Coordinates of C-alpha atoms and ligand atoms in Angstrom, one line a residue:
X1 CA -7.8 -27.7 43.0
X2 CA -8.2 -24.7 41.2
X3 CA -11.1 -22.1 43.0
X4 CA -9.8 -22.6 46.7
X5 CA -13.1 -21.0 49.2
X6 CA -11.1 -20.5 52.3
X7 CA -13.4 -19.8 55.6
X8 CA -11.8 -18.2 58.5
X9 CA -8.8 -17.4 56.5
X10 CA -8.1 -14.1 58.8
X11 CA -7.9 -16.2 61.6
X12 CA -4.7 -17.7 62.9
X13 CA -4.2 -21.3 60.8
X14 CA -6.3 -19.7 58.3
X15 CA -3.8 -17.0 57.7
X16 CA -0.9 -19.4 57.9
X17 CA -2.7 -21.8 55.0
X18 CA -2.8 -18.9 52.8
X19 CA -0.1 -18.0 53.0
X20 CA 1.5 -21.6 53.0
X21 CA -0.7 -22.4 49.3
X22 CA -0.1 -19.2 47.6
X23 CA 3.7 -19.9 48.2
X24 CA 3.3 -23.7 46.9
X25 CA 0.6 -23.9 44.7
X26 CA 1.2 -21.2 42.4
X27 CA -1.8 -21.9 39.7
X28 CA -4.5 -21.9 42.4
X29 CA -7.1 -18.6 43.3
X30 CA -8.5 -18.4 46.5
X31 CA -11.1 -16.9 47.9
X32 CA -10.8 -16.2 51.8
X33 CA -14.7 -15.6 53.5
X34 CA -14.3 -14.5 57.2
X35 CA -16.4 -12.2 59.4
X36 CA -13.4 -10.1 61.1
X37 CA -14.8 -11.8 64.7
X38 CA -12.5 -10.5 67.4
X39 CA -9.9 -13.0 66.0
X40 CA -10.3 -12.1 62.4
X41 CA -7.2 -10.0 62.1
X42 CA -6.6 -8.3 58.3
X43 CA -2.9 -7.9 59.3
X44 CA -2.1 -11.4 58.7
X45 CA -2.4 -11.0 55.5
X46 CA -0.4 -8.6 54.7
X47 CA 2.9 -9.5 52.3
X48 CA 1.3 -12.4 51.0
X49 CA 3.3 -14.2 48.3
X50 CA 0.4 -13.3 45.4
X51 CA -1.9 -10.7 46.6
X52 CA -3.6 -11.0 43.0
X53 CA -4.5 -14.9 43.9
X54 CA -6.2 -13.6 47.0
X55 CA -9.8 -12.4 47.1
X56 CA -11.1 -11.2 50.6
X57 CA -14.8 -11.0 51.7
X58 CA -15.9 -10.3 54.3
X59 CA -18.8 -11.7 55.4
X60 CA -20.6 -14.7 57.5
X61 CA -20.6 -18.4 57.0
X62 CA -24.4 -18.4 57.8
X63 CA -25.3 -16.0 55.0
X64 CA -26.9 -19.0 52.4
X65 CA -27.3 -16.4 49.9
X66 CA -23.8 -15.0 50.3
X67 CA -22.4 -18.4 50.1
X68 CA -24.0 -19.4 47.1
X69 CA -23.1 -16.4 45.3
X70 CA -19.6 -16.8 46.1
X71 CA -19.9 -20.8 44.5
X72 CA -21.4 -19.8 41.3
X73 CA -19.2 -16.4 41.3
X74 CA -16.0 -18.0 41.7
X75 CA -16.0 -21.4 40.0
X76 CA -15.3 -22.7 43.4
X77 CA -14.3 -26.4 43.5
X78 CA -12.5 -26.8 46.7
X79 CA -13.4 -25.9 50.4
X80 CA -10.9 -25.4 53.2
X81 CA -13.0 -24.5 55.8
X82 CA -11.2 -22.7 59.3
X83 CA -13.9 -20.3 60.4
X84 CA -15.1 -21.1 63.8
X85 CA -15.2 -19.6 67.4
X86 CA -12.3 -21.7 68.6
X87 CA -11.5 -20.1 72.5
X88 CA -12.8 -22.9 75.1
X89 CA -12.9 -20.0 78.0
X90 CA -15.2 -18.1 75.3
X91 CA -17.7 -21.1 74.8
X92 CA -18.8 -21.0 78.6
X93 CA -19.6 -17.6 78.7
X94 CA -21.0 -17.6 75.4
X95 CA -22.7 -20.9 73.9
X96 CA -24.8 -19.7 71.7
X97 CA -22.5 -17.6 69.2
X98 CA -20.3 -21.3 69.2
X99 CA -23.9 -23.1 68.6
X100 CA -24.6 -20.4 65.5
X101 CA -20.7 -20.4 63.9
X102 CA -19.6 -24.3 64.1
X103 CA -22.9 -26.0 63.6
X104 CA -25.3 -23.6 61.6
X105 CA -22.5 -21.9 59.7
X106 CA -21.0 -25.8 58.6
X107 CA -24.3 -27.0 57.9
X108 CA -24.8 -24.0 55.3
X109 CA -21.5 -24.4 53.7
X110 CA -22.1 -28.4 53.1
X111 CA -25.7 -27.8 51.7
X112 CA -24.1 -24.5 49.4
X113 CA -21.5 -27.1 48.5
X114 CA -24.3 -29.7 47.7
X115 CA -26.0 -27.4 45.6
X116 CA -23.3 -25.8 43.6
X117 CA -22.1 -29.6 42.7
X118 CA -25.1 -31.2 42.2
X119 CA -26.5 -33.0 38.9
X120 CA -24.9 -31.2 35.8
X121 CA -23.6 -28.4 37.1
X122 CA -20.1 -26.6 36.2
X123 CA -17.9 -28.2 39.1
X124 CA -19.3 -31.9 39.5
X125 CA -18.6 -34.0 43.1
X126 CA -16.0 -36.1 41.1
X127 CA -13.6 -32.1 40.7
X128 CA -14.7 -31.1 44.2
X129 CA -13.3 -31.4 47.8
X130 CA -14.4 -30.4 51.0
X131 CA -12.3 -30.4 53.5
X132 CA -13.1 -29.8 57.2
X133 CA -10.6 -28.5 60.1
X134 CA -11.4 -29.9 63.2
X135 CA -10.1 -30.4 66.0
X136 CA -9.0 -34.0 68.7
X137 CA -10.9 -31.7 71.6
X138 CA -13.9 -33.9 70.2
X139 CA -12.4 -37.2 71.5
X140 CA -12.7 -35.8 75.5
X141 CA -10.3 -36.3 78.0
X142 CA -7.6 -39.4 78.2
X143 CA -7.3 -41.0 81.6
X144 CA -3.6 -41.5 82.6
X145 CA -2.6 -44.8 81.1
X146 CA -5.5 -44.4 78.1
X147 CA -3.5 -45.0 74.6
X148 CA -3.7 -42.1 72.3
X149 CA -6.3 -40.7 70.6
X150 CA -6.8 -42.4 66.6
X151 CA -9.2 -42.0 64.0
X152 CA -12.2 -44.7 65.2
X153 CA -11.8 -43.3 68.9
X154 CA -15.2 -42.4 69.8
X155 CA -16.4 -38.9 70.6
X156 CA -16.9 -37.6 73.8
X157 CA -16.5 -33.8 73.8
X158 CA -16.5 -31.8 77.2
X159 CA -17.0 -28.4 76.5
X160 CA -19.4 -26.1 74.2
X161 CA -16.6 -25.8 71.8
X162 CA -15.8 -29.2 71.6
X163 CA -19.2 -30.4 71.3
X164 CA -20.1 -28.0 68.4
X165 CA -17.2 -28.8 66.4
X166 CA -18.2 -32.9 67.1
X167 CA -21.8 -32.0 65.6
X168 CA -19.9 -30.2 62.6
X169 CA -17.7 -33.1 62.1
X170 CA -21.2 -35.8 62.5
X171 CA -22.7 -33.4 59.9
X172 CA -19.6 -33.4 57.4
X173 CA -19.3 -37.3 57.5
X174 CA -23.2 -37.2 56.8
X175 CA -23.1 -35.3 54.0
X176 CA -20.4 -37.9 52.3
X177 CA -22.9 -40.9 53.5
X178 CA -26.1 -39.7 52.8
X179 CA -25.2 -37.4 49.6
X180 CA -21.9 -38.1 48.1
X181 CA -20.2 -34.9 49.2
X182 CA -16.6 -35.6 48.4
X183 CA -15.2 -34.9 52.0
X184 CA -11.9 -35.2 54.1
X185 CA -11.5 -34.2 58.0
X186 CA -8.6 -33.6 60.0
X187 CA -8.6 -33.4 63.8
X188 CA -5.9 -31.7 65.2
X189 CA -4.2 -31.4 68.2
X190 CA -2.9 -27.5 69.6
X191 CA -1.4 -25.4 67.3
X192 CA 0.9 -22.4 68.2
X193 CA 3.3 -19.9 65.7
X194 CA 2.8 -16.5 63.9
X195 CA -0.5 -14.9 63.9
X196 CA -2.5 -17.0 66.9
X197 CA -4.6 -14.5 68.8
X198 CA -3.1 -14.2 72.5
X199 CA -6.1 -15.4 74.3
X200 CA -4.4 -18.8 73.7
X201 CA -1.5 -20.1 75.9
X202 CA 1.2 -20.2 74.5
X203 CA 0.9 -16.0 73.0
X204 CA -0.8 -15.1 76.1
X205 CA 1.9 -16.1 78.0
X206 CA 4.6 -14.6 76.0
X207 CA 2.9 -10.9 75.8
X208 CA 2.6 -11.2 79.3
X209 CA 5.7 -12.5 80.2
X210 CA 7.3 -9.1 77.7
X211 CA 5.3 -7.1 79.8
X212 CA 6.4 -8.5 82.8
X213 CA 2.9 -9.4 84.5
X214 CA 1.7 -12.8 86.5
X215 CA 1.6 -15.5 83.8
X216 CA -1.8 -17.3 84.7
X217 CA -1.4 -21.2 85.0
X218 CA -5.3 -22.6 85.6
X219 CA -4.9 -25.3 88.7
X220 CA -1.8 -27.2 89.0
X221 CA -1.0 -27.2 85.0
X222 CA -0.1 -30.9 84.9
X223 CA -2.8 -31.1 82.1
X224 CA -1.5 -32.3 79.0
X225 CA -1.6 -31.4 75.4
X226 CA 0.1 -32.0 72.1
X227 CA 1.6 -29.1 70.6
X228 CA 1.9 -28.9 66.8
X229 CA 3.6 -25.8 64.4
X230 CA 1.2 -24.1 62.4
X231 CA 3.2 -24.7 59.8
X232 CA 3.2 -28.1 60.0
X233 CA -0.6 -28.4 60.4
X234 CA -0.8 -26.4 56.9
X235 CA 1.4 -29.0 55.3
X236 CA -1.0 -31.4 56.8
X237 CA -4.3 -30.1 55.1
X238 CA -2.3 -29.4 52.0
X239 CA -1.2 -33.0 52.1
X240 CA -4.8 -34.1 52.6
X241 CA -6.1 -32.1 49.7
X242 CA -3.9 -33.6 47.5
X243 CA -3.4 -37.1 48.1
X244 CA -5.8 -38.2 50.9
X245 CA -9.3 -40.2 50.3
X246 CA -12.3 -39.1 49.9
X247 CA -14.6 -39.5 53.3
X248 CA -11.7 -40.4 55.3
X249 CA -10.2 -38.6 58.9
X250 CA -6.7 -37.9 59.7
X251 CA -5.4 -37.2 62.9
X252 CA -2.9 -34.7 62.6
X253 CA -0.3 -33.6 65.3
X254 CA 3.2 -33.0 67.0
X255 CA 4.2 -36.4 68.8
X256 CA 4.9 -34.3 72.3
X257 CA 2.8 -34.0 75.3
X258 CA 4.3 -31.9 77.4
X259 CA 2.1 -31.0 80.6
X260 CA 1.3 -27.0 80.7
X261 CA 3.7 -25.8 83.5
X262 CA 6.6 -27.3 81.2
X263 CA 5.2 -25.2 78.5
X264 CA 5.2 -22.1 80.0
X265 CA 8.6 -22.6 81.7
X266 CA 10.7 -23.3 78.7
X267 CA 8.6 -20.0 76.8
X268 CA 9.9 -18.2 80.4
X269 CA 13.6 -19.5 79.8
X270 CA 13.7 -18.8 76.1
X271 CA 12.0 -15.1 77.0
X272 CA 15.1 -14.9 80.2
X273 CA 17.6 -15.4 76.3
X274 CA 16.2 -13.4 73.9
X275 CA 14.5 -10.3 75.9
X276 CA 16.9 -10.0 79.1
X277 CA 16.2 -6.3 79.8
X278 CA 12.5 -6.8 80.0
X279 CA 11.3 -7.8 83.8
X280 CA 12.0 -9.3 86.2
X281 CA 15.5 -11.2 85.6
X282 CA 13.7 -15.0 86.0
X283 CA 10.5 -14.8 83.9
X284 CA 9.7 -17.8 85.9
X285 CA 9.0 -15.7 89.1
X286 CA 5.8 -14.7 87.2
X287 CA 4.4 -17.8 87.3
X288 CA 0.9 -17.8 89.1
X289 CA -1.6 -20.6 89.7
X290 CA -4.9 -19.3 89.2
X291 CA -8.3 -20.8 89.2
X292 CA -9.0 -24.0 86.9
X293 CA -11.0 -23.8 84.1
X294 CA -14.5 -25.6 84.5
X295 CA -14.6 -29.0 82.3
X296 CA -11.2 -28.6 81.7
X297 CA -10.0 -32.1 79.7
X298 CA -7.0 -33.1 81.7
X299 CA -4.8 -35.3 78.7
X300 CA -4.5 -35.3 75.2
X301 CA -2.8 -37.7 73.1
X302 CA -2.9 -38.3 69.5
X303 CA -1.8 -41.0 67.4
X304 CA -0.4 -39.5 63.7
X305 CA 0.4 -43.3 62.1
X306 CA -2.5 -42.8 59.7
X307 CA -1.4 -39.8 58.3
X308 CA 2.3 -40.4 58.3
X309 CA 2.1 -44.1 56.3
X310 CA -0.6 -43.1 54.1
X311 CA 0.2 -39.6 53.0
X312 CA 4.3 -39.6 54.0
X313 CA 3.2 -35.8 56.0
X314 CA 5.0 -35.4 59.4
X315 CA 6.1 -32.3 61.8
X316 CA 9.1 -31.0 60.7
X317 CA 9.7 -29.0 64.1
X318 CA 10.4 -30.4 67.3
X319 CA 8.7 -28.4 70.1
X320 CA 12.0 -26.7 71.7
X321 CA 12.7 -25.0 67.6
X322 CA 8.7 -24.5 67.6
X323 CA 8.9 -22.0 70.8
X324 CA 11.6 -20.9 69.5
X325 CA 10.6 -19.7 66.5
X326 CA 7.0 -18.7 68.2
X327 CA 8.4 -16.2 70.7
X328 CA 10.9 -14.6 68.7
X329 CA 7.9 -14.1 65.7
X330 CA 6.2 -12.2 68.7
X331 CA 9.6 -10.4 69.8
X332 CA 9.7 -9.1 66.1
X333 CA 6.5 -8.2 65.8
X334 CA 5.3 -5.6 68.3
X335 CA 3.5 -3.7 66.5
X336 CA 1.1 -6.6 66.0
X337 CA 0.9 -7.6 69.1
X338 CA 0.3 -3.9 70.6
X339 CA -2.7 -3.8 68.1
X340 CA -4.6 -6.3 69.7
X341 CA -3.3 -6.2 73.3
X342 CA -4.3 -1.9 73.1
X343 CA -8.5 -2.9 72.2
X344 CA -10.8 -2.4 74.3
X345 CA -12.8 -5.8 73.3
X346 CA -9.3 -7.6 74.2
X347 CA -8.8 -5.7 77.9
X348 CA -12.8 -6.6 78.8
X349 CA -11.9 -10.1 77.4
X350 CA -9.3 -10.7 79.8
X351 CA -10.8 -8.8 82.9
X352 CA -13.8 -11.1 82.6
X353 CA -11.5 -14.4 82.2
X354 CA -8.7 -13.6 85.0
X355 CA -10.0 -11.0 87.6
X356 CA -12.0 -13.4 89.4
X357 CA -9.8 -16.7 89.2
X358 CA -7.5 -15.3 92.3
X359 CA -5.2 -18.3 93.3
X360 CA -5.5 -22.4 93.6
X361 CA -3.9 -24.8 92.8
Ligands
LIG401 P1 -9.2 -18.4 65.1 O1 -10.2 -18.1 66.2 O2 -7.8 -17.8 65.2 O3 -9.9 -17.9 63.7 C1 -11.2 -18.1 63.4 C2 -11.5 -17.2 62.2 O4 -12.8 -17.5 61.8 C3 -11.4 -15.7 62.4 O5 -10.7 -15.1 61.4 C4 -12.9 -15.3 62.5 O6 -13.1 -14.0 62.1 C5 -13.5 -16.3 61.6 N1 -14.9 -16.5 61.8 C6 -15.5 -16.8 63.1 N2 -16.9 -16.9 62.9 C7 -17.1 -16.7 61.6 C8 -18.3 -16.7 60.8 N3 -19.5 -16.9 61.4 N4 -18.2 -16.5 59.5 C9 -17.0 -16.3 58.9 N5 -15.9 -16.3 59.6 C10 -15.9 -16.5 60.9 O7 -9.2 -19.9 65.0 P2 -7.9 -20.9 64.6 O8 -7.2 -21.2 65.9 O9 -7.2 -20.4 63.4 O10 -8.7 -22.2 64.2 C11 -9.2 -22.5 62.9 C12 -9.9 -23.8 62.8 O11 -9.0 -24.8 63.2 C13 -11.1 -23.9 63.7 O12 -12.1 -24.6 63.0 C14 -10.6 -24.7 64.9 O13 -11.6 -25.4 65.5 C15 -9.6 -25.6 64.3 N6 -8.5 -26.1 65.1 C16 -7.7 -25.1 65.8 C17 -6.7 -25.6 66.6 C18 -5.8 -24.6 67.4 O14 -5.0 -25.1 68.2 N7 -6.0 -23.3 67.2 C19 -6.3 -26.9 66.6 C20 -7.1 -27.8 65.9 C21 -8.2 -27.4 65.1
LIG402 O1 -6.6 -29.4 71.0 C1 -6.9 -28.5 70.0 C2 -7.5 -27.3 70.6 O2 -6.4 -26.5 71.2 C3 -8.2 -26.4 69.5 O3 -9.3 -27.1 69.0 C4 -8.7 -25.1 70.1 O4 -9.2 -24.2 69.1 C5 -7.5 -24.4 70.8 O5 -7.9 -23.2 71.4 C6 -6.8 -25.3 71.8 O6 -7.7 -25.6 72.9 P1 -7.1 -25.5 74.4 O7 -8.2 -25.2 75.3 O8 -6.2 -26.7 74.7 O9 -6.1 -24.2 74.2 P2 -5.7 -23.0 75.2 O10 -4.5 -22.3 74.6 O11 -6.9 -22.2 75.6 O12 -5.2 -23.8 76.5 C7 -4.1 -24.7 76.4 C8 -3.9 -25.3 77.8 O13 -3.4 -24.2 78.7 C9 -5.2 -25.8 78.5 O14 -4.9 -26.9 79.3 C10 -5.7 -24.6 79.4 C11 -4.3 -24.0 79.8 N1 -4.4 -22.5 80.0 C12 -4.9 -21.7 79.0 C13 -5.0 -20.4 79.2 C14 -5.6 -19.5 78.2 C15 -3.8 -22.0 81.2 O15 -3.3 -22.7 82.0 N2 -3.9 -20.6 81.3 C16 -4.4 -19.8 80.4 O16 -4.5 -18.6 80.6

């Protein structure tokens, strides 16, 4: 790994991994392609550890031509690719742009990868590695006494999202079968700490619950994730990179499954400790059942053995140290958060998805 292409790297585990290699890896280049999307954010890269390591271009996965320039330009021999539309609520009102981003734009980074490693080029398939971020969403929904998701569970995805990051993972596993492409995946379960867009959970509910407005819980909030630190999940793919085998999947997460309204609670008790003066005196008052979320997969589980016997990688945070850390990131960094939450993209974003949910349960 010496010519890291990075895709999506000014999005929120994107950001984090640059970070995370420039820090361990102190030999390696990269070169970070993202299309500054709404969640393509240039602030989270600032103060990286080796600015001159870092190349940013900005441009889109589905450009073939921009892609293959950036191969032969950079020498590149590794691919950590993060770029994606990645909001469920997004994917139903907007299929298409998930369609064009996880499918088309994977599909031209495997066959610019294919190309540029090919035959007797510069970079053969035997230096390369391509490794794909995905995501367990593909799995679908556990019933209540259904073991946990592993890596020969088959795929059942439920949303637009899920179901265009499934194709991208059938597409990545077909290029090691039917070409050779030296590839690893890892699906992941939720990730939350610096730098995640608040559209998701777990920011949403903090910036709201700092501003002291309704914190919007879709149906009863019994559903059930697993939670992992971004940090963590770095440490994962870097793990992969190094040590794991070619064409194989790794499950990757945070051995908790909390159900939503525990979530949100604990982020309201750790908000009532560390921001007392902002409103009201129990963030917990602000709690609010709103409308569910069509589709929505009800439990996730994920089984980590794979990854934790064969590479030694586990989470290092437990969930309680991982809010922790998360809100008081977000406490410290207003001016980040004041960025995003002041657009006018980001208010029409979160008109369309809350002004009509009202209450239910
Ligand atoms: P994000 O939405 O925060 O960031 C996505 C980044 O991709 C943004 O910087 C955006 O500008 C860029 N991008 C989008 N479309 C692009 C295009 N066509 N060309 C180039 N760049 C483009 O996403 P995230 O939460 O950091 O997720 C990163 C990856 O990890 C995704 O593939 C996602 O499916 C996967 N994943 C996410 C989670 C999670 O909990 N967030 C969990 C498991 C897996
Ligand atoms: O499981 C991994 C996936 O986790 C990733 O692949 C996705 O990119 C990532 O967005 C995440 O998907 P979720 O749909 O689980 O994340 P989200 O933060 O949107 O929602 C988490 C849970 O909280 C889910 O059950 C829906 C619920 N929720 C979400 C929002 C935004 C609410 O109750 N209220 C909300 O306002």
């Amino acid at each position: 790994m010496k010519n890291v292409l990075v895709t999506g790297g000014a999005g929120f585990i994107g950001s984090n991994f640059i970070h995370y290699l420039l820090r361990v890896e102190p030999d390696v280049r990269i070169v970070n392609l993202d299309a500054l999307t709404y969640a393509g954010n240039l602030a989270n890269l600032s103060g990286l550890p080796d600015e001159s390591r870092h190349t940013f271009v900005h441009g889109n996965i589905c450009d073939r031509a921009l892609v293959d320039g950036l191969f032969q330009r950079y020498q590149v021999d590794t691919v950590v690719h993060f770029a994606a539309e990645s909001h469920v609520d997004r994917s139903i009102r907007d299929p298409g742009t998930f369609v064009q981003t996880n499918v088309v734009g994977t599909y031209t980074l495997l066959e610019a990868a294919r190309q540029a490693w090919a035959g007797d080029s510069a970079i053969s398939m035997s230096e390369a590695r391509f490794h794909h971020v995905s995501t367990d969403e593909v799995f679908g929904t556990l019933g209540p006494a259904d073991p946990p998701f592993n890596e020969a569970t088959p795929y059942a995805p439920s949303s637009v999202y899920s179901a265009t990051k499934a194709s991208s993972d059938h597409l990545v596993r077909a290029y090691h079968r039917t070409y050779g492409l030296p590839v690893t995946i890892t699906n992941c379960s939720n990730n939350y700490g610096p730098y995640q867009f608040p559209e998701k959970l777990i920011p949403l509910m903090i910036l709201k619950g700092v501003m002291g407005q309704d914190l919007p819980v879709y149906g009863d909030g019994k559903q059930v994730r697993d939670w992992l630190y971004v940090e963590d999940h770095v440490e994962a793919i870097h793990q992969v990179l190094k040590r794991g085998d070619i064409g194989q999947t790794y499950c990757v997460g945070g051995d908790n499954q909390p159900p939503n309204i525990e979530i949100v609670e604990t982020i309201c008790d750790i908000l009532d400790e560390l921001a007392p003066g902002t409103p009201p005196a129990s963030h917990r008052s602000l709690i609010k059942h709103v409308v569910d979320r069509p589709g929505h997969d009800r439990r996730y589980d994920i089984n980590i053995q794979k990854i934790k016997t064969e590479l030694g990688w586990q989470p290092r945070r437990t969930l309680r140290d991982g809010l922790l850390a998360t809100v008081t990131w977000y406490l410290d960094h207003p001016e980040w958060v004041s960025a995003i939450s002041q657009r006018s993209d980001f208010k029409t974003w979160m008109e369309h998805n809350y002004s009509q949910r009202g209450g239910g349960k």
